[in-house]
Amino acid sequence: MARVSASDQLTRLLSLPACAAEHPGVTVAEAAKHFCATPSVIERDVNTLLVSGLPGRMHGDLVDFDAADF
């Protein structure tokens, strides 16, 4: 599989919360298909979002995202 560019990965990371909000109950498999990625990539992205935040603060201070949406 070809390596994904950092800008493509960032775009996907920033789009995942909007995708989950616009499509309640979306599954990891459905999100993977939407983003042309594998389910394991989407799971990794969700885990990355869970620990994303502002420096010196708690996770979640920057990205408003609930992994339970998936």
Short mmCIF file of N, CA, C and O in Angstrom, two decimals, residues 11-40:
data_model
loop_
_atom_site.label_atom_id
_atom_site.label_comp_id
_atom_site.label_asym_id
_atom_site.label_seq_id
_atom_site.Cartn_x
_atom_site.Cartn_y
_atom_site.Cartn_z
N THR A 11 -5.89 16.00 6.87
CA THR A 11 -7.23 16.28 6.34
C THR A 11 -8.23 15.25 6.84
O THR A 11 -9.34 15.59 7.27
N ARG A 12 -7.85 13.98 6.81
CA ARG A 12 -8.73 12.91 7.30
C ARG A 12 -8.99 13.06 8.79
O ARG A 12 -10.13 12.96 9.24
N LEU A 13 -7.95 13.35 9.57
CA LEU A 13 -8.10 13.52 11.02
C LEU A 13 -9.07 14.66 11.34
O LEU A 13 -9.92 14.53 12.22
N LEU A 14 -8.95 15.75 10.63
CA LEU A 14 -9.81 16.89 10.89
C LEU A 14 -11.23 16.69 10.36
O LEU A 14 -12.17 17.33 10.83
N SER A 15 -11.39 15.79 9.40
CA SER A 15 -12.71 15.52 8.83
C SER A 15 -13.49 14.46 9.59
O SER A 15 -14.72 14.41 9.49
N LEU A 16 -12.81 13.61 10.34
CA LEU A 16 -13.50 12.52 11.05
C LEU A 16 -14.58 13.01 12.01
O LEU A 16 -15.69 12.46 12.00
N PRO A 17 -14.33 14.01 12.85
CA PRO A 17 -15.41 14.46 13.74
C PRO A 17 -16.63 14.98 12.99
O PRO A 17 -17.77 14.69 13.38
N ALA A 18 -16.42 15.68 11.89
CA ALA A 18 -17.55 16.17 11.09
C ALA A 18 -18.30 15.01 10.47
O ALA A 18 -19.54 15.01 10.42
N CYS A 19 -17.58 14.01 10.01
CA CYS A 19 -18.22 12.83 9.42
C CYS A 19 -19.09 12.13 10.45
O CYS A 19 -20.23 11.76 10.16
N ALA A 20 -18.57 11.97 11.66
CA ALA A 20 -19.34 11.31 12.72
C ALA A 20 -20.56 12.14 13.12
O ALA A 20 -21.62 11.59 13.39
N ALA A 21 -20.42 13.45 13.11
CA ALA A 21 -21.54 14.32 13.48
C ALA A 21 -22.62 14.33 12.40
O ALA A 21 -23.81 14.36 12.71
N GLU A 22 -22.21 14.29 11.15
CA GLU A 22 -23.16 14.33 10.04
C GLU A 22 -23.84 12.99 9.78
O GLU A 22 -24.90 12.94 9.17
N HIS A 23 -23.19 11.91 10.24
CA HIS A 23 -23.71 10.56 10.00
C HIS A 23 -23.74 9.78 11.32
O HIS A 23 -22.91 8.90 11.54
N PRO A 24 -24.68 10.10 12.19
CA PRO A 24 -24.74 9.41 13.49
C PRO A 24 -24.81 7.89 13.30
O PRO A 24 -25.53 7.40 12.42
N GLY A 25 -24.04 7.19 14.07
CA GLY A 25 -24.03 5.73 14.00
C GLY A 25 -23.13 5.17 12.92
O GLY A 25 -23.11 3.97 12.69
N VAL A 26 -22.34 6.03 12.26
CA VAL A 26 -21.44 5.55 11.22
C VAL A 26 -20.46 4.54 11.84
O VAL A 26 -20.01 4.71 12.97
N THR A 27 -20.18 3.47 11.12
CA THR A 27 -19.26 2.46 11.62
C THR A 27 -17.84 2.76 11.15
O THR A 27 -17.64 3.56 10.22
N VAL A 28 -16.89 2.10 11.77
CA VAL A 28 -15.49 2.25 11.35
C VAL A 28 -15.35 1.81 9.90
O VAL A 28 -14.68 2.47 9.11
N ALA A 29 -16.01 0.72 9.54
CA ALA A 29 -15.93 0.22 8.16
C ALA A 29 -16.50 1.23 7.17
O ALA A 29 -15.94 1.45 6.09
N GLU A 30 -17.62 1.85 7.52
CA GLU A 30 -18.22 2.86 6.64
C GLU A 30 -17.33 4.08 6.51
O GLU A 30 -17.17 4.64 5.42
N ALA A 31 -16.74 4.52 7.63
CA ALA A 31 -15.83 5.66 7.59
C ALA A 31 -14.60 5.33 6.76
O ALA A 31 -14.12 6.17 5.99
N ALA A 32 -14.11 4.12 6.90
CA ALA A 32 -12.94 3.70 6.12
C ALA A 32 -13.25 3.76 4.63
O ALA A 32 -12.44 4.26 3.83
N LYS A 33 -14.41 3.28 4.25
CA LYS A 33 -14.81 3.32 2.84
C LYS A 33 -14.93 4.77 2.36
O LYS A 33 -14.47 5.11 1.27
N HIS A 34 -15.55 5.61 3.19
CA HIS A 34 -15.72 7.02 2.83
C HIS A 34 -14.38 7.72 2.60
O HIS A 34 -14.23 8.53 1.67
N PHE A 35 -13.41 7.42 3.46
CA PHE A 35 -12.10 8.09 3.38
C PHE A 35 -11.07 7.30 2.57
O PHE A 35 -9.89 7.66 2.55
N CYS A 36 -11.52 6.21 1.91
CA CYS A 36 -10.60 5.37 1.11
C CYS A 36 -9.41 4.91 1.95
O CYS A 36 -8.25 5.03 1.54
N ALA A 37 -9.71 4.43 3.14
CA ALA A 37 -8.69 3.96 4.06
C ALA A 37 -9.11 2.59 4.60
O ALA A 37 -10.22 2.13 4.34
N THR A 38 -8.24 1.96 5.35
CA THR A 38 -8.58 0.69 5.98
C THR A 38 -9.22 0.96 7.34
O THR A 38 -8.98 2.03 7.94
N PRO A 39 -9.99 0.02 7.84
CA PRO A 39 -10.54 0.19 9.20
C PRO A 39 -9.47 0.42 10.26
O PRO A 39 -9.67 1.22 11.17
N SER A 40 -8.33 -0.23 10.13
CA SER A 40 -7.27 -0.04 11.12
C SER A 40 -6.72 1.39 11.09
O SER A 40 -6.35 1.94 12.12
#
